[in-house]
Each structure stands twice: as C-alpha cells, then as structure tokens.
C-alpha cells in the first residue's frame, strides 16, 4: 500500500446527539475526529477534570485521533458529565496521615519535608551518614 492510499480517509456525515451534522471518520464503530477538529460539546477526560467534571459512567461518544491514528483519546459528552466527587473530611485526614508517614525517616524519625525513598526508608542525611560509616 502506497503513501497516498494510506493518507486517504473516508469521511461520512455523522449526526450528533443534538441534531448537528459533522464530517467524521468511523473507527471501531465510533466517530473519530482529528486533533483540534472535534465538535463543541465533547471533551477528553483531562478536559473534564479541568472543569471539575468526570464522565459519570457514560461510555465514550467519539474518539480523538492524531499521529496517523497511533495516538487517540476518548471523547465524552459534556451534557452527561457529572461533578467530581469531593473527599470527605475523614478521607482528607487519612490522606494527610499517609503523606506524613511517607515523609518520616525510619532512622531519625523526623518529617523531612519530602517523600523518603522506599528503597532505603531513610532521609538523605541518614543515608549518607550510614554510607560513610560503612566506607570507614
């Protein structure tokens, strides 16, 4: 198959949920749009998250494809998206406690202000002190 045959894509009219008609390709039974050419009212997960929304259990409505169909993202309808869940105070407290445990050095017991590497379990000061003792 030559280069020109690979580039040729068959576009058909696609009727959207709100009655608009747009040109789209069909991939795996779903309309597919090129990068920056998706109709308004559709968004990726990342775009939904930026707006404080989530797909809310709806299946992907269409695909966004780029890089000669090697990269793609699912598109969801904005009108069916739901607000993101807000963590409860107990969940926030549990997350804060878990992060505090990740920042605490096992050797000196101090909160070092960064996540301690799991491979050593110690802060960098304790790690280099123990390395110097081993070398001596």
PDB file of C-alpha atoms in Angstrom:
ATOM      1  CA  UNK A   1       0.000   0.000   0.000  1.00  0.00           C
ATOM      2  CA  UNK A   2       1.487   3.324  -1.080  1.00  0.00           C
ATOM      3  CA  UNK A   3       1.683   6.552   0.861  1.00  0.00           C
ATOM      4  CA  UNK A   4      -1.238   8.169  -0.945  1.00  0.00           C
ATOM      5  CA  UNK A   5      -3.504   5.188  -0.221  1.00  0.00           C
ATOM      6  CA  UNK A   6      -2.631   5.350   3.472  1.00  0.00           C
ATOM      7  CA  UNK A   7      -3.447   9.056   3.714  1.00  0.00           C
ATOM      8  CA  UNK A   8      -6.838   8.707   2.068  1.00  0.00           C
ATOM      9  CA  UNK A   9      -9.502   8.556   4.733  1.00  0.00           C
ATOM     10  CA  UNK A  10     -13.181   8.131   4.068  1.00  0.00           C
ATOM     11  CA  UNK A  11     -15.317  10.719   5.822  1.00  0.00           C
ATOM     12  CA  UNK A  12     -19.075  10.402   6.264  1.00  0.00           C
ATOM     13  CA  UNK A  13     -21.708  12.632   7.767  1.00  0.00           C
ATOM     14  CA  UNK A  14     -22.329  11.918  11.424  1.00  0.00           C
ATOM     15  CA  UNK A  15     -25.449  13.146  13.231  1.00  0.00           C
ATOM     16  CA  UNK A  16     -24.637  14.214  16.785  1.00  0.00           C
ATOM     17  CA  UNK A  17     -26.913  13.860  19.819  1.00  0.00           C
ATOM     18  CA  UNK A  18     -28.129  17.450  19.432  1.00  0.00           C
ATOM     19  CA  UNK A  19     -29.025  17.113  15.742  1.00  0.00           C
ATOM     20  CA  UNK A  20     -25.904  18.758  14.264  1.00  0.00           C
ATOM     21  CA  UNK A  21     -24.259  17.058  11.311  1.00  0.00           C
ATOM     22  CA  UNK A  22     -20.469  16.902  11.121  1.00  0.00           C
ATOM     23  CA  UNK A  23     -17.963  15.099   8.938  1.00  0.00           C
ATOM     24  CA  UNK A  24     -16.252  12.251  10.761  1.00  0.00           C
ATOM     25  CA  UNK A  25     -14.425   9.033  10.106  1.00  0.00           C
ATOM     26  CA  UNK A  26     -15.550   5.833  11.760  1.00  0.00           C
ATOM     27  CA  UNK A  27     -13.100   3.748  13.776  1.00  0.00           C
ATOM     28  CA  UNK A  28     -14.324   0.675  15.647  1.00  0.00           C
ATOM     29  CA  UNK A  29     -17.927   1.793  15.319  1.00  0.00           C
ATOM     30  CA  UNK A  30     -17.331   5.254  16.796  1.00  0.00           C
ATOM     31  CA  UNK A  31     -16.949   8.623  15.090  1.00  0.00           C
ATOM     32  CA  UNK A  32     -13.328   9.756  15.053  1.00  0.00           C
ATOM     33  CA  UNK A  33     -12.154  13.345  14.753  1.00  0.00           C
ATOM     34  CA  UNK A  34      -8.712  14.727  14.013  1.00  0.00           C
ATOM     35  CA  UNK A  35      -6.813  16.728  16.591  1.00  0.00           C
ATOM     36  CA  UNK A  36      -8.425  20.160  17.218  1.00  0.00           C
ATOM     37  CA  UNK A  37     -11.398  19.303  14.991  1.00  0.00           C
ATOM     38  CA  UNK A  38     -13.796  17.707  17.466  1.00  0.00           C
ATOM     39  CA  UNK A  39     -17.197  19.421  17.663  1.00  0.00           C
ATOM     40  CA  UNK A  40     -18.138  21.506  20.681  1.00  0.00           C
ATOM     41  CA  UNK A  41     -19.847  19.619  23.462  1.00  0.00           C
ATOM     42  CA  UNK A  42     -17.250  16.835  23.544  1.00  0.00           C
ATOM     43  CA  UNK A  43     -14.252  16.706  25.879  1.00  0.00           C
ATOM     44  CA  UNK A  44     -11.471  14.335  26.916  1.00  0.00           C
ATOM     45  CA  UNK A  45     -11.101  13.104  30.499  1.00  0.00           C
ATOM     46  CA  UNK A  46      -8.389  15.657  31.152  1.00  0.00           C
ATOM     47  CA  UNK A  47     -10.574  18.490  29.866  1.00  0.00           C
ATOM     48  CA  UNK A  48     -13.456  17.247  32.009  1.00  0.00           C
ATOM     49  CA  UNK A  49     -11.199  17.169  35.067  1.00  0.00           C
ATOM     50  CA  UNK A  50     -10.101  20.770  34.433  1.00  0.00           C
ATOM     51  CA  UNK A  51     -13.774  21.776  34.568  1.00  0.00           C
ATOM     52  CA  UNK A  52     -14.400  19.820  37.788  1.00  0.00           C
ATOM     53  CA  UNK A  53     -16.322  17.059  35.992  1.00  0.00           C
ATOM     54  CA  UNK A  54     -15.986  13.324  35.367  1.00  0.00           C
ATOM     55  CA  UNK A  55     -17.561  11.046  32.719  1.00  0.00           C
ATOM     56  CA  UNK A  56     -20.024   9.725  35.296  1.00  0.00           C
ATOM     57  CA  UNK A  57     -20.285   6.207  33.869  1.00  0.00           C
ATOM     58  CA  UNK A  58     -21.128   7.215  30.311  1.00  0.00           C
ATOM     59  CA  UNK A  59     -19.349   5.321  27.521  1.00  0.00           C
ATOM     60  CA  UNK A  60     -17.067   7.284  25.178  1.00  0.00           C
ATOM     61  CA  UNK A  61     -19.091   9.035  22.490  1.00  0.00           C
ATOM     62  CA  UNK A  62     -16.284   9.501  19.962  1.00  0.00           C
ATOM     63  CA  UNK A  63     -12.531   9.294  19.506  1.00  0.00           C
ATOM     64  CA  UNK A  64      -9.926  11.982  19.033  1.00  0.00           C
ATOM     65  CA  UNK A  65      -7.075  10.653  16.876  1.00  0.00           C
ATOM     66  CA  UNK A  66      -3.698  12.058  15.879  1.00  0.00           C
ATOM     67  CA  UNK A  67      -0.246  10.832  14.810  1.00  0.00           C
ATOM     68  CA  UNK A  68      -1.644   8.828  11.887  1.00  0.00           C
ATOM     69  CA  UNK A  69      -4.117   7.023  14.171  1.00  0.00           C
ATOM     70  CA  UNK A  70      -1.363   5.786  16.507  1.00  0.00           C
ATOM     71  CA  UNK A  71      -2.480   8.081  19.329  1.00  0.00           C
ATOM     72  CA  UNK A  72      -6.051   8.569  20.460  1.00  0.00           C
ATOM     73  CA  UNK A  73      -8.217   9.778  23.331  1.00  0.00           C
ATOM     74  CA  UNK A  74     -11.837   9.082  24.201  1.00  0.00           C
ATOM     75  CA  UNK A  75     -14.308  11.958  23.928  1.00  0.00           C
ATOM     76  CA  UNK A  76     -17.252  12.274  26.315  1.00  0.00           C
ATOM     77  CA  UNK A  77     -20.402  14.372  26.133  1.00  0.00           C
ATOM     78  CA  UNK A  78     -20.312  17.434  28.367  1.00  0.00           C
ATOM     79  CA  UNK A  79     -24.072  17.439  28.939  1.00  0.00           C
ATOM     80  CA  UNK A  80     -23.916  13.942  30.513  1.00  0.00           C
ATOM     81  CA  UNK A  81     -20.795  14.603  32.615  1.00  0.00           C
ATOM     82  CA  UNK A  82     -21.200  14.721  36.394  1.00  0.00           C
ATOM     83  CA  UNK A  83     -19.371  16.725  39.064  1.00  0.00           C
ATOM     84  CA  UNK A  84     -16.253  15.143  40.526  1.00  0.00           C
ATOM     85  CA  UNK A  85     -16.656  13.556  43.931  1.00  0.00           C
ATOM     86  CA  UNK A  86     -15.399  15.639  46.830  1.00  0.00           C
ATOM     87  CA  UNK A  87     -13.454  13.718  49.510  1.00  0.00           C
ATOM     88  CA  UNK A  88     -14.943  13.669  52.989  1.00  0.00           C
ATOM     89  CA  UNK A  89     -13.036  15.218  55.923  1.00  0.00           C
ATOM     90  CA  UNK A  90     -12.176  11.700  57.132  1.00  0.00           C
ATOM     91  CA  UNK A  91     -10.701  10.813  53.723  1.00  0.00           C
ATOM     92  CA  UNK A  92      -8.675  14.039  53.691  1.00  0.00           C
ATOM     93  CA  UNK A  93      -7.363  13.265  57.193  1.00  0.00           C
ATOM     94  CA  UNK A  94      -6.394   9.719  56.136  1.00  0.00           C
ATOM     95  CA  UNK A  95      -4.528  11.060  53.081  1.00  0.00           C
ATOM     96  CA  UNK A  96      -2.706  13.645  55.204  1.00  0.00           C
ATOM     97  CA  UNK A  97      -1.682  10.923  57.671  1.00  0.00           C
ATOM     98  CA  UNK A  98      -0.431   8.673  54.846  1.00  0.00           C
ATOM     99  CA  UNK A  99       1.605  11.504  53.312  1.00  0.00           C
ATOM    100  CA  UNK A 100       3.102  12.339  56.720  1.00  0.00           C
ATOM    101  CA  UNK A 101       4.179   8.699  57.052  1.00  0.00           C
ATOM    102  CA  UNK A 102       5.849   8.851  53.616  1.00  0.00           C
ATOM    103  CA  UNK A 103       7.818  11.949  54.690  1.00  0.00           C
ATOM    104  CA  UNK A 104       9.036  10.463  58.013  1.00  0.00           C
ATOM    105  CA  UNK A 105      12.523   8.934  58.165  1.00  0.00           C
ATOM    106  CA  UNK A 106      12.606   5.464  59.766  1.00  0.00           C
ATOM    107  CA  UNK A 107      16.013   6.062  61.303  1.00  0.00           C
ATOM    108  CA  UNK A 108      15.848   9.570  62.798  1.00  0.00           C
ATOM    109  CA  UNK A 109      12.024   9.796  62.951  1.00  0.00           C
ATOM    110  CA  UNK A 110      11.876  13.341  61.576  1.00  0.00           C
ATOM    111  CA  UNK A 111       9.462  14.741  58.988  1.00  0.00           C
ATOM    112  CA  UNK A 112      11.990  15.715  56.313  1.00  0.00           C
ATOM    113  CA  UNK A 113       9.558  17.603  54.044  1.00  0.00           C
ATOM    114  CA  UNK A 114       9.870  15.256  51.045  1.00  0.00           C
ATOM    115  CA  UNK A 115       8.879  11.665  50.362  1.00  0.00           C
ATOM    116  CA  UNK A 116      11.541   9.338  51.728  1.00  0.00           C
ATOM    117  CA  UNK A 117      12.744   6.765  49.151  1.00  0.00           C
ATOM    118  CA  UNK A 118      11.144   3.368  49.775  1.00  0.00           C
ATOM    119  CA  UNK A 119      14.355   1.605  48.769  1.00  0.00           C
ATOM    120  CA  UNK A 120      16.230   2.950  51.817  1.00  0.00           C
ATOM    121  CA  UNK A 121      13.447   4.129  54.129  1.00  0.00           C
ATOM    122  CA  UNK A 122      15.739   6.869  55.391  1.00  0.00           C
ATOM    123  CA  UNK A 123      16.272  10.536  54.645  1.00  0.00           C
ATOM    124  CA  UNK A 124      19.301  11.569  52.634  1.00  0.00           C
ATOM    125  CA  UNK A 125      21.207  12.780  55.724  1.00  0.00           C
ATOM    126  CA  UNK A 126      20.815   9.408  57.464  1.00  0.00           C
ATOM    127  CA  UNK A 127      21.564   7.555  54.231  1.00  0.00           C
ATOM    128  CA  UNK A 128      24.861   9.386  53.612  1.00  0.00           C
ATOM    129  CA  UNK A 129      25.837   9.101  57.292  1.00  0.00           C
ATOM    130  CA  UNK A 130      25.348   5.310  57.166  1.00  0.00           C
ATOM    131  CA  UNK A 131      27.289   5.122  53.838  1.00  0.00           C
ATOM    132  CA  UNK A 132      30.237   6.991  55.413  1.00  0.00           C
ATOM    133  CA  UNK A 133      30.221   4.576  58.372  1.00  0.00           C
ATOM    134  CA  UNK A 134      30.244   1.567  56.011  1.00  0.00           C
ATOM    135  CA  UNK A 135      33.130   3.056  53.976  1.00  0.00           C
ATOM    136  CA  UNK A 136      35.221   3.727  57.096  1.00  0.00           C
TER     137      UNK A 136
END
